[in-house]
Short mmCIF file of C-alpha atoms in Angstrom, two decimals:
data_model
loop_
_atom_site.label_atom_id
_atom_site.label_comp_id
_atom_site.label_asym_id
_atom_site.label_seq_id
_atom_site.Cartn_x
_atom_site.Cartn_y
_atom_site.Cartn_z
CA MET D 553 111.79 321.69 113.98
CA TYR D 554 109.76 323.26 116.78
CA LYS D 555 107.81 320.90 118.95
CA LEU D 556 104.84 321.83 121.08
CA GLY D 557 105.85 323.11 124.50
CA GLN D 558 109.49 322.30 123.81
CA TYR D 559 111.97 322.95 126.61
CA LEU D 560 113.60 326.37 126.35
CA PRO D 561 116.81 326.26 128.41
CA GLY D 562 117.22 329.23 130.72
CA VAL D 563 118.41 330.41 134.11
CA SER D 564 115.35 332.27 135.35
CA PRO D 565 113.93 331.68 138.85
CA VAL D 566 111.12 329.71 137.17
CA HIS D 567 113.63 327.41 135.45
CA LYS D 568 115.49 326.94 138.72
CA ARG D 569 112.48 325.76 140.71
CA ASP D 570 112.38 322.09 141.56
CA ALA D 571 110.37 320.06 139.03
CA ARG D 572 108.14 318.70 141.80
CA VAL D 573 107.19 322.21 142.92
CA LYS D 574 106.34 323.17 139.35
CA ILE D 575 104.22 320.08 138.79
CA ILE D 576 102.31 320.69 142.01
CA ALA D 577 101.89 324.36 141.04
CA VAL D 578 100.40 323.39 137.67
CA VAL D 579 97.98 321.02 139.37
CA ALA D 580 97.04 323.81 141.81
CA VAL D 581 96.56 326.31 138.99
CA SER D 582 94.33 323.80 137.20
CA VAL D 583 92.22 323.26 140.30
CA ILE D 584 91.84 327.00 140.85
CA THR D 585 91.05 327.61 137.18
CA LEU D 586 88.33 324.99 137.10
CA HIS D 587 86.94 326.22 140.41
CA THR D 588 86.62 329.99 139.84
CA LYS D 589 84.50 332.38 137.82
CA ALA D 590 85.49 335.46 135.82
CA VAL D 591 87.29 337.42 138.58
CA GLY D 592 89.34 334.44 139.73
CA LEU D 593 90.16 333.62 136.14
CA ALA D 594 91.48 337.13 135.55
CA LEU D 595 93.69 336.78 138.63
CA VAL D 596 95.03 333.43 137.40
CA ALA D 597 95.69 335.02 134.02
CA VAL D 598 97.66 337.83 135.66
CA ALA D 599 99.60 335.27 137.72
CA MET D 600 100.42 333.20 134.62
CA ALA D 601 101.47 336.32 132.71
CA SER D 602 103.89 337.28 135.46
CA VAL D 603 105.32 333.74 135.57
CA ILE D 604 105.86 333.90 131.80
CA TRP D 605 107.50 337.30 132.22
CA ILE D 606 109.80 336.08 135.02
CA ALA D 607 110.72 332.98 132.98
CA ARG D 608 111.52 335.24 129.98
CA ILE D 609 109.54 333.02 127.62
CA PRO D 610 108.98 334.91 124.34
CA LEU D 611 105.26 335.56 123.86
CA VAL D 612 105.46 334.03 120.37
CA TYR D 613 106.19 330.61 121.89
CA VAL D 614 103.18 330.85 124.19
CA LEU D 615 100.95 331.80 121.28
CA ARG D 616 102.36 328.95 119.18
CA ALA D 617 101.53 326.52 121.96
CA LEU D 618 97.95 327.80 121.85
CA LYS D 619 97.61 327.52 118.09
CA PRO D 620 96.70 323.81 117.88
CA VAL D 621 93.88 324.16 120.44
CA MET D 622 92.26 327.12 118.66
CA PRO D 623 89.76 325.08 116.58
CA LEU D 624 88.56 323.31 119.71
CA SER D 625 88.21 326.63 121.56
CA ALA D 626 86.20 328.07 118.67
CA LEU D 627 83.92 325.06 118.72
CA LEU D 628 83.39 325.38 122.50
CA LEU D 629 82.49 329.03 122.13
CA LEU D 630 80.14 328.36 119.23
CA LEU D 631 78.29 325.57 121.04
CA HIS D 632 77.74 327.80 124.07
CA LEU D 633 76.60 330.69 121.91
CA LEU D 634 74.05 328.55 120.13
CA PHE D 635 72.66 326.38 122.85
CA THR D 636 72.42 328.53 125.98
CA ARG D 637 69.01 329.97 126.83
CA GLY D 638 68.65 333.45 128.29
CA THR D 639 68.49 337.10 127.34
CA PRO D 640 68.92 337.49 123.59
CA LEU D 641 71.99 339.51 122.66
CA LEU D 642 70.69 340.40 119.23
CA PRO D 643 67.09 341.55 118.62
CA PHE D 644 66.62 338.89 115.94
CA PRO D 645 67.40 335.14 115.87
CA VAL D 646 70.35 333.94 113.75
CA GLY D 647 68.86 331.18 111.68
CA LEU D 648 66.86 328.98 114.02
CA VAL D 649 68.60 329.88 117.30
CA SER D 650 69.19 333.11 119.14
CA VAL D 651 72.52 334.25 120.53
CA THR D 652 72.21 335.01 124.24
CA ARG D 653 74.17 337.11 126.68
CA GLU D 654 74.53 334.09 129.00
CA GLY D 655 75.79 331.98 126.13
CA LEU D 656 78.51 334.47 125.30
CA TYR D 657 79.54 334.76 128.95
CA LEU D 658 79.66 331.00 129.58
CA GLY D 659 81.42 330.35 126.28
CA LEU D 660 84.13 332.92 126.89
CA LEU D 661 84.59 331.70 130.46
CA LEU D 662 85.05 328.12 129.37
CA VAL D 663 87.42 329.00 126.55
CA GLY D 664 89.41 331.17 128.96
CA LYS D 665 89.71 328.28 131.43
CA PHE D 666 90.71 325.90 128.70
CA LEU D 667 93.41 328.18 127.30
CA LEU D 668 94.79 328.91 130.77
CA LEU D 669 95.17 325.17 131.43
CA VAL D 670 97.06 324.79 128.15
CA ILE D 671 99.29 327.76 128.99
CA ALA D 672 100.05 326.42 132.47
CA ALA D 673 101.07 323.03 131.06
CA SER D 674 103.17 324.67 128.31
CA VAL D 675 105.01 326.89 130.79
CA LEU D 676 105.83 323.77 132.81
CA THR D 677 107.34 321.90 129.85
CA MET D 678 109.05 325.03 128.49
CA THR D 679 110.88 325.73 131.73
CA THR D 680 111.61 322.16 132.84
CA SER D 681 113.96 319.81 130.96
CA PRO D 682 112.46 316.42 130.07
CA SER D 683 114.85 314.67 132.45
CA GLU D 684 113.93 316.94 135.36
CA LEU D 685 110.26 316.42 134.55
CA THR D 686 110.69 312.64 134.55
CA MET D 687 112.60 312.80 137.84
CA GLY D 688 109.91 315.02 139.32
CA ILE D 689 107.13 312.63 138.35
CA GLU D 690 109.18 309.71 139.66
CA ARG D 691 109.69 311.36 143.05
CA LEU D 692 106.06 312.47 143.33
CA LEU D 693 104.84 308.94 142.60
CA ARG D 694 107.20 307.22 145.07
CA PRO D 695 104.68 307.36 147.96
CA PHE D 696 102.20 305.39 145.84
CA ARG D 697 104.36 302.27 145.92
CA PHE D 698 101.96 300.64 148.37
CA MET D 699 99.31 300.76 145.61
CA GLY D 700 101.56 298.76 143.30
CA VAL D 701 102.77 301.79 141.34
CA SER D 702 106.45 301.40 140.52
CA SER D 703 107.65 304.97 140.12
CA HIS D 704 111.10 303.88 138.87
CA GLU D 705 109.63 301.82 136.07
CA LEU D 706 107.19 304.57 135.12
CA ALA D 707 110.06 307.05 134.96
CA MET D 708 112.07 304.62 132.82
CA MET D 709 109.13 304.18 130.42
CA LEU D 710 108.60 307.92 130.21
CA SER D 711 112.24 308.66 129.52
CA LEU D 712 112.50 305.87 126.91
CA THR D 713 109.42 307.25 125.18
CA LEU D 714 110.90 310.73 125.07
CA ARG D 715 114.19 309.29 123.87
CA PHE D 716 112.69 307.25 121.04
CA VAL D 717 110.05 309.66 119.71
CA PRO D 718 112.55 311.58 117.54
CA ILE D 719 114.11 308.32 116.30
CA LEU D 720 110.75 306.86 115.30
CA LEU D 721 109.70 310.11 113.62
CA GLU D 722 112.88 309.98 111.57
CA GLU D 723 112.24 306.35 110.72
CA ALA D 724 108.66 307.10 109.66
CA THR D 725 109.98 309.76 107.27
CA THR D 726 112.49 307.29 105.81
CA ILE D 727 109.80 304.66 105.25
CA LYS D 728 107.47 307.24 103.74
CA GLU D 729 110.17 308.38 101.33
CA ALA D 730 110.93 304.78 100.42
CA GLN D 731 107.24 304.21 99.64
CA LEU D 732 107.02 307.46 97.66
CA ALA D 733 110.08 306.41 95.66
CA ARG D 734 108.22 303.24 94.71
CA GLY D 735 105.19 305.19 93.55
CA ALA D 736 102.99 305.37 96.64
CA VAL D 737 100.60 308.32 96.79
CA PHE D 738 99.80 309.56 100.28
CA ASN D 739 97.70 312.68 99.87
CA SER D 740 95.05 311.76 97.37
CA GLY D 741 92.31 309.26 96.69
CA GLY D 742 89.27 308.40 98.75
CA LEU D 743 89.18 307.62 102.44
CA ARG D 744 89.60 303.88 101.75
CA ARG D 745 92.67 304.42 99.65
CA ARG D 746 94.20 306.77 102.18
CA ILE D 747 93.74 304.25 104.95
CA GLN D 748 95.40 301.63 102.76
CA THR D 749 98.43 303.81 102.10
CA ILE D 750 98.72 304.64 105.80
CA SER D 751 98.84 300.93 106.56
CA CYS D 752 101.85 300.71 104.23
CA LEU D 753 103.56 303.05 106.67
CA VAL D 754 102.33 301.54 109.90
CA MET D 755 103.29 297.93 109.15
CA PRO D 756 107.00 298.42 108.45
CA LEU D 757 107.21 300.94 111.29
CA SER D 758 105.79 298.48 113.82
CA THR D 759 108.13 295.70 112.70
CA SER D 760 111.03 298.04 113.14
CA VAL D 761 109.80 299.09 116.57
CA PHE D 762 109.73 295.47 117.72
CA ARG D 763 113.23 294.87 116.37
CA ARG D 764 114.50 297.97 118.15
CA CYS D 765 112.79 296.88 121.36
CA GLU D 766 114.61 293.59 121.37
CA GLU D 767 117.99 295.22 120.87
CA LEU D 768 117.18 297.85 123.47
CA ILE D 769 116.26 295.20 126.05
CA ASN D 770 119.55 293.45 125.39
CA ALA D 771 121.51 296.67 125.73
CA MET D 772 119.71 297.61 128.94
CA GLU D 773 120.26 294.20 130.47
CA ALA D 774 123.91 294.26 129.43
CA ARG D 775 124.27 297.49 131.38
CA GLY D 776 122.88 295.88 134.49
CA TYR D 777 119.31 297.15 134.40
CA GLN D 778 116.80 295.42 136.59
CA PRO D 779 113.35 296.62 137.56
CA GLY D 780 113.21 298.27 140.94
CA PRO D 781 114.99 301.04 142.79
CA ARG D 782 117.99 302.62 141.15
CA THR D 783 119.93 305.84 141.57
CA TYR D 784 120.23 308.85 139.29
CA LEU D 785 122.83 311.36 138.16
CA GLN D 786 120.87 314.27 139.55
CA GLU D 787 118.85 313.81 142.68
CA LEU D 788 116.27 316.57 143.14
CA THR D 789 116.75 318.75 146.21
CA LEU D 790 114.35 321.36 147.52
CA SER D 791 115.84 324.78 148.26
CA TRP D 792 114.37 327.50 150.51
CA GLY D 793 112.93 329.15 147.43
CA ASP D 794 111.22 325.90 146.48
CA TYR D 795 109.64 325.53 149.91
CA LEU D 796 108.53 329.15 149.84
CA VAL D 797 106.84 328.79 146.45
CA LEU D 798 105.29 325.47 147.45
CA ILE D 799 103.79 326.84 150.67
CA THR D 800 102.48 329.96 148.91
CA VAL D 801 100.87 327.91 146.14
CA LEU D 802 99.22 325.52 148.59
CA LEU D 803 97.98 328.36 150.83
CA VAL D 804 96.51 330.34 147.95
CA THR D 805 94.81 327.24 146.56
CA ALA D 806 93.37 326.34 149.96
CA VAL D 807 92.08 329.87 150.53
CA ILE D 808 90.43 330.08 147.10
CA ILE D 809 88.76 326.70 147.42
CA TRP D 810 87.53 327.45 150.96
CA LEU D 811 85.95 330.76 149.95
CA MET W 1333 139.84 285.55 133.05
CA ILE W 1334 136.93 284.53 130.84
CA ARG W 1335 136.70 280.77 130.46
CA THR W 1336 134.22 278.61 128.56
CA GLU W 1337 134.03 274.87 129.18
CA ALA W 1338 132.51 272.72 126.43
CA LEU W 1339 130.04 275.53 125.75
CA VAL W 1340 127.07 274.36 123.68
CA TYR W 1341 124.19 276.61 122.70
CA ARG W 1342 121.13 275.86 120.61
CA TYR W 1343 118.14 278.12 120.03
CA GLY W 1344 115.56 275.36 119.88
CA ARG W 1345 115.44 271.79 121.15
CA GLU W 1346 115.59 270.19 117.71
CA GLN W 1347 117.84 272.72 116.04
CA SER W 1348 121.50 272.01 115.46
CA PRO W 1349 123.78 273.80 117.93
CA VAL W 1350 124.93 277.33 117.11
CA LEU W 1351 127.91 276.81 119.40
CA ASN W 1352 129.44 273.37 119.55
CA ALA W 1353 131.66 272.50 122.50
CA ILE W 1354 133.68 275.69 122.67
CA ASN W 1355 136.66 275.71 125.02
CA LEU W 1356 138.24 279.12 125.31
CA CYS W 1357 140.30 280.96 127.81
CA ILE W 1358 140.78 284.71 127.57
CA GLU W 1359 143.29 286.16 130.01
CA GLU W 1360 143.19 289.63 131.55
CA GLY W 1361 144.89 292.27 129.44
CA GLU W 1362 144.46 290.50 126.11
CA TYR W 1363 143.24 292.16 122.93
CA VAL W 1364 141.22 289.53 121.12
CA ALA W 1365 139.49 289.75 117.75
CA ILE W 1366 136.90 287.16 116.74
CA ILE W 1367 136.30 286.66 113.03
CA GLY W 1368 134.31 284.19 110.97
CA PRO W 1369 131.68 284.01 108.24
CA ASN W 1370 128.09 285.16 108.91
CA GLY W 1371 126.16 282.78 111.14
CA CYS W 1372 129.27 281.12 112.55
CA GLY W 1373 128.19 281.92 116.11
CA LYS W 1374 130.47 284.88 116.91
CA THR W 1375 127.68 287.05 118.31
CA THR W 1376 126.09 284.13 120.15
CA LEU W 1377 129.45 283.36 121.76
CA ILE W 1378 130.16 286.85 123.06
CA ARG W 1379 126.63 287.19 124.44
CA HIS W 1380 127.56 284.39 126.82
CA PHE W 1381 130.35 286.53 128.24
CA ASN W 1382 128.01 288.75 130.24
CA ALA W 1383 125.17 286.32 130.84
CA LEU W 1384 122.86 287.74 128.16
CA LEU W 1385 122.66 284.12 127.02
CA LEU W 1386 123.11 281.07 129.21
CA PRO W 1387 124.71 277.88 127.85
CA THR W 1388 122.50 274.95 126.83
CA ALA W 1389 125.33 272.74 128.06
CA GLY W 1390 128.75 273.51 129.48
CA GLU W 1391 129.81 276.44 131.63
CA VAL W 1392 131.00 280.02 131.28
CA TRP W 1393 133.15 281.48 134.05
CA ILE W 1394 134.03 285.15 134.48
CA ASP W 1395 136.82 285.56 137.07
CA GLY W 1396 135.51 282.44 138.74
CA LEU W 1397 131.86 283.59 138.69
CA ASN W 1398 129.50 281.25 136.87
CA THR W 1399 127.04 282.98 134.52
CA ARG W 1400 124.33 280.51 135.57
CA ASP W 1401 124.42 281.83 139.12
CA PHE W 1402 121.79 284.56 139.15
CA ARG W 1403 123.33 286.16 142.21
CA SER W 1404 126.53 286.98 140.35
CA VAL W 1405 124.87 288.26 137.15
CA GLY W 1406 124.97 291.87 138.39
CA GLU W 1407 128.69 291.68 139.15
CA ILE W 1408 129.40 289.89 135.84
CA ARG W 1409 127.64 292.64 133.92
CA ARG W 1410 129.62 295.28 135.78
CA ARG W 1411 132.90 293.56 134.94
CA VAL W 1412 132.05 292.75 131.32
CA GLY W 1413 130.83 295.79 129.42
CA MET W 1414 129.15 295.13 126.10
CA ILE W 1415 128.80 297.33 123.05
CA PHE W 1416 126.44 296.48 120.21
CA GLN W 1417 126.45 297.02 116.50
CA ASN W 1418 123.67 299.60 116.25
CA PRO W 1419 124.55 302.62 118.37
CA ASP W 1420 120.99 304.00 118.33
CA ASN W 1421 119.37 301.05 120.02
CA GLN W 1422 121.68 300.99 123.02
CA ILE W 1423 121.29 304.58 124.16
CA VAL W 1424 118.59 304.97 126.81
CA GLY W 1425 119.19 308.40 128.34
CA MET W 1426 117.56 311.66 127.27
CA THR W 1427 120.90 313.45 127.39
CA VAL W 1428 124.48 312.30 126.82
CA GLU W 1429 125.41 312.50 130.50
CA GLU W 1430 122.22 310.79 131.64
CA ASP W 1431 122.88 307.92 129.29
CA THR W 1432 126.40 307.55 130.67
CA ALA W 1433 124.86 307.54 134.15
CA PHE W 1434 122.50 304.66 133.31
CA GLY W 1435 124.94 301.85 134.22
CA PRO W 1436 126.20 303.40 137.46
CA GLY W 1437 122.58 304.18 138.35
CA ASN W 1438 121.76 300.50 137.94
CA LEU W 1439 124.58 299.72 140.34
CA GLY W 1440 122.82 301.95 142.87
CA LEU W 1441 125.78 304.30 143.36
CA PRO W 1442 125.21 307.65 145.13
CA SER W 1443 124.75 310.60 142.76
CA THR W 1444 128.05 312.29 143.68
CA GLU W 1445 129.91 309.11 142.69
CA ILE W 1446 127.85 308.84 139.49
CA ARG W 1447 128.67 312.46 138.61
CA GLN W 1448 132.39 311.79 139.06
CA ARG W 1449 132.35 308.63 136.95
CA VAL W 1450 130.25 310.24 134.20
CA ASP W 1451 132.58 313.24 133.89
CA GLU W 1452 135.61 310.95 133.83
CA ALA W 1453 134.13 308.61 131.20
CA LEU W 1454 132.95 311.45 128.95
CA ALA W 1455 136.37 313.10 129.18
CA THR W 1456 138.05 309.80 128.20
CA VAL W 1457 136.02 309.41 125.02
CA GLY W 1458 136.09 313.16 124.27
CA LEU W 1459 132.36 313.90 124.51
CA LYS W 1460 132.61 316.29 127.44
CA GLU W 1461 131.22 319.30 125.58
CA TYR W 1462 128.17 317.31 124.48
CA ALA W 1463 127.24 316.30 128.05
CA THR W 1464 123.85 317.99 128.18
CA ARG W 1465 122.83 317.45 124.54
CA PRO W 1466 120.19 314.92 123.51
CA PRO W 1467 121.82 311.78 122.01
CA HIS W 1468 120.00 311.98 118.67
CA HIS W 1469 122.01 315.09 117.83
CA LEU W 1470 125.24 313.05 117.82
CA SER W 1471 126.81 311.49 114.74
CA GLY W 1472 127.07 307.70 114.36
CA GLY W 1473 130.65 307.63 115.59
CA GLN W 1474 129.89 309.88 118.53
CA LYS W 1475 126.98 307.62 119.49
CA GLN W 1476 129.33 304.64 119.53
CA LEU W 1477 131.76 306.65 121.70
CA LEU W 1478 128.84 307.45 123.99
CA ALA W 1479 128.06 303.74 124.26
CA LEU W 1480 131.72 303.24 125.17
CA ALA W 1481 131.50 305.98 127.82
CA GLY W 1482 128.42 304.27 129.28
CA VAL W 1483 130.42 301.07 129.63
CA LEU W 1484 133.52 302.82 131.01
CA ALA W 1485 131.46 304.47 133.76
CA MET W 1486 130.89 300.97 135.14
CA HIS W 1487 134.69 300.55 135.58
CA PRO W 1488 134.76 297.27 133.65
CA LYS W 1489 137.63 294.80 133.40
CA TYR W 1490 136.51 293.52 130.02
CA ILE W 1491 134.89 295.29 127.10
CA VAL W 1492 133.16 293.11 124.54
CA LEU W 1493 132.24 294.74 121.23
CA ASP W 1494 129.99 293.32 118.50
CA GLU W 1495 131.08 294.84 115.18
CA PRO W 1496 131.31 298.30 116.72
CA THR W 1497 132.65 299.99 113.60
CA SER W 1498 130.51 298.40 110.90
CA SER W 1499 128.25 301.46 110.50
CA LEU W 1500 130.98 304.09 110.80
CA ASP W 1501 132.86 306.05 108.17
CA PRO W 1502 136.64 305.42 107.85
CA ILE W 1503 137.80 308.40 109.92
CA THR W 1504 135.43 307.79 112.84
CA ARG W 1505 136.33 304.10 112.63
CA GLU W 1506 140.01 304.96 113.08
CA HIS W 1507 139.06 307.12 116.05
CA VAL W 1508 137.07 304.35 117.75
CA LEU W 1509 139.87 301.83 117.15
CA LEU W 1510 142.47 304.24 118.56
CA MET W 1511 140.24 304.62 121.62
CA LEU W 1512 140.14 300.83 122.08
CA LYS W 1513 143.93 300.65 121.77
CA GLN W 1514 144.29 303.28 124.48
CA LEU W 1515 141.89 301.47 126.78
CA HIS W 1516 143.78 298.26 126.20
CA ARG W 1517 146.98 300.03 127.20
CA LYS W 1518 145.27 301.05 130.44
CA GLY W 1519 144.81 297.38 131.20
CA ILE W 1520 141.25 296.71 130.02
CA THR W 1521 140.74 293.44 128.18
CA ILE W 1522 139.22 294.03 124.73
CA ILE W 1523 137.23 291.37 122.88
CA GLN W 1524 136.00 292.49 119.50
CA VAL W 1525 133.93 290.75 116.85
CA THR W 1526 134.71 292.10 113.41
CA HIS W 1527 134.32 291.53 109.69
CA ASN W 1528 137.18 293.81 108.88
CA MET W 1529 140.52 292.04 108.55
CA GLU W 1530 142.59 295.20 108.99
CA GLU W 1531 140.83 295.63 112.31
CA ALA W 1532 141.43 292.01 113.23
CA ALA W 1533 145.13 292.49 112.54
CA ILE W 1534 145.38 295.09 115.34
CA ALA W 1535 144.53 292.48 117.96
CA ASP W 1536 147.13 290.44 119.83
CA ARG W 1537 145.11 287.30 119.41
CA LEU W 1538 142.79 286.22 116.67
CA ILE W 1539 140.06 283.61 117.01
CA VAL W 1540 138.52 282.28 113.79
CA MET W 1541 135.13 280.62 114.09
CA ASN W 1542 133.19 278.48 111.65
CA GLN W 1543 129.92 276.59 112.15
CA GLY W 1544 129.95 276.98 115.91
CA THR W 1545 133.52 275.89 116.51
CA VAL W 1546 136.88 277.58 116.86
CA VAL W 1547 138.93 276.68 113.79
CA ALA W 1548 141.97 278.82 114.41
CA ASP W 1549 143.34 280.63 117.45
CA GLY W 1550 146.63 282.48 117.66
CA PRO W 1551 148.49 285.70 116.92
CA PRO W 1552 147.29 287.49 113.74
CA SER W 1553 150.71 287.04 112.16
CA ARG W 1554 150.10 283.29 112.12
CA VAL W 1555 146.34 283.15 111.55
CA LEU W 1556 146.05 285.79 108.83
CA SER W 1557 149.03 284.58 106.84
CA ASN W 1558 147.25 281.26 106.41
CA ILE W 1559 145.56 282.64 103.29
CA ASN W 1560 144.21 279.34 102.01
CA GLN W 1561 142.32 278.49 105.17
CA LEU W 1562 140.78 281.98 105.31
CA LYS W 1563 139.68 281.75 101.69
CA LEU W 1564 138.10 278.35 102.31
CA LEU W 1565 135.98 279.96 105.03
CA GLY W 1566 134.91 282.70 102.65
CA LEU W 1567 136.89 285.35 104.51
CA ALA W 1568 138.97 287.90 102.71
CA PRO W 1569 142.44 288.37 104.23
CA PRO W 1570 143.82 291.93 104.19
CA ARG W 1571 144.60 292.88 100.58
CA ILE W 1572 148.14 293.76 101.48
CA THR W 1573 148.69 290.34 103.06
CA GLU W 1574 147.29 288.72 99.94
CA LEU W 1575 149.75 290.71 97.83
CA MET W 1576 152.66 289.45 99.91
CA TYR W 1577 151.25 285.95 99.71
CA TYR W 1578 151.22 286.01 95.89
CA LEU W 1579 154.70 287.55 95.80
CA GLN W 1580 155.89 284.66 97.92
CA ARG W 1581 154.14 282.17 95.65
CA MET W 1582 156.00 283.73 92.71
CA GLY W 1583 159.14 282.65 94.45
CA GLU W 1584 160.14 285.91 96.14
CA ASP W 1585 161.65 285.78 99.56
CA VAL W 1586 159.10 287.92 101.47
CA ARG W 1587 157.20 287.51 104.73
CA THR W 1588 153.42 287.05 104.54
CA ASP W 1589 152.62 288.18 108.10
CA ILE W 1590 152.25 291.77 106.96
CA PHE W 1591 149.00 293.72 107.52
CA THR W 1592 149.83 297.36 106.97
CA VAL W 1593 150.92 299.30 103.92
CA THR W 1594 153.95 300.71 105.77
CA ASP W 1595 155.18 297.22 106.72
CA ALA W 1596 154.65 296.07 103.14
CA VAL W 1597 156.65 299.03 101.80
CA THR W 1598 159.55 298.21 104.12
CA GLU W 1599 159.45 294.54 103.13
CA ILE W 1600 159.27 295.30 99.40
CA THR W 1601 162.06 297.91 99.49
CA THR W 1602 164.26 295.41 101.32
CA LEU W 1603 163.46 292.95 98.58
CA THR W 1604 164.22 295.37 95.74
CA ASN W 1605 167.44 296.51 97.45
CA ARG W 1606 168.49 292.91 97.76
CA LEU W 1607 167.68 292.27 94.11
CA ARG W 1608 169.59 295.40 93.05
CA GLN W 1609 172.67 294.20 94.92
CA GLN W 1610 172.35 290.78 93.36
CA ALA W 1611 171.92 292.44 89.95
CA VAL W 1612 175.24 294.27 90.48
CA VAL W 1613 176.93 290.96 91.25
CA ARG W 1614 175.31 289.09 88.34
CA PRO W 1615 174.20 291.59 85.73
CA GLY W 1616 171.35 290.44 83.55
CA GLY W 1617 170.60 287.19 85.29
CA GLU W 1618 168.10 288.30 87.94
CA VAL W 1619 166.47 290.97 85.83
CA CYS W 1620 165.43 288.52 83.14
CA ARG W 1621 162.81 287.04 85.37
CA TYR W 1622 160.76 290.24 85.31
CA VAL W 1623 160.62 290.64 81.57
#
């Protein structure tokens, strides 16, 4: 089963970068993307393409990551085409509205920005293992302790979520099959009926989640877990390459925003 | 040494106690199996051994540390590792090695030390080549071995297991039991709750519980050969022991403290050899009884 933006293990320079650097880079790319117009966007696109090339991510995977956001992109484009005033693109109105040159430009720009954001996030998750990502987030949030943010607990929650998603998916399938075996119909009937059948899935699943939670808490306590600082198998360390990339990213971002 | 003094535990104020004045002493280096019918308090008892539950009355001491003392809870949990029935719900890491590192991480050890302990523990249970895999790719038995590795990385003195093999197939079960035997030989105290009498027979000491009390405590040879008491409690003794028991009741001179097929074969061949010799001495006489 392929999951969206799933981690693709590799040894490329992109894979080797520290998770913190990559997270900061994605944030920077997002800021730049939202800040610039067509020329800047083209530059960001070129930059992203080269990162994908360096990371040796097959293009198919990038396209697959974009597939689920296509309907939304189409809608964005359509809305801009229909509701932007300006120079008409066609000599005659389509239905009640006219398609304008400005509408097309704005629509394409927005869709481009949107897709670039999705690509940036996908490249991050494709080249960073979930554990590294969790560690990265944990380390980046450490300075916010004074605001009452417990980075260790957040990291624990994140990693438990990632750990239990496949288990719960499996369990949902089991329950669904059990219901089907007893004559439940999931894909037909009116909206009301469908909601009812879904509730037949949700109820047993939630009970099971609570049961699992209790056992999990016991197991964690038995292994000496207590909220607060703890240590990890792999501590993140920044190499020269990491610093270099970080400084470059920050400089470029600063320059673009200043201009 | 794990010691309980008049340990009483009840879930609610009005409810009758699940554990009723239990006095036990488990020495270092023992291999103890705890058996008993469902709801007899086995699981409740062992959860007192690492302060997951605190006694309603009485005391539990681990190497002289009281489980009520919140300052020693961390140390108690390091010394007493616990493994649960469902392997899925005790794995917290996103990869095999990270899960093994969870306990040492809770102890606040430096990452070089954690790395060393994780590698060592995974090598012991034979999961080294799975180190970087996500745990949900493992089989049930491998998950239970992973849970064991997670406990071993804490360098425990005692390992307490709650029906660790109940969801495993026979071959993986054998493997897990062999593992426990090996760990016991290395000097780790093993305390295992089980429903399986063959498993109970491996232990050096067998504790039988019923309705919150200890009703029998001793070597398996003595406890398991007391067929009548086991049957009264609704427990099934090993089939092979039962066979020897009925042979004995028929008047044959056989031992009933036998738990394995090989031992039974030896005992029965000795018996038949003896009968054959007697038959040579008195032809006809002995044989008649089997007609």
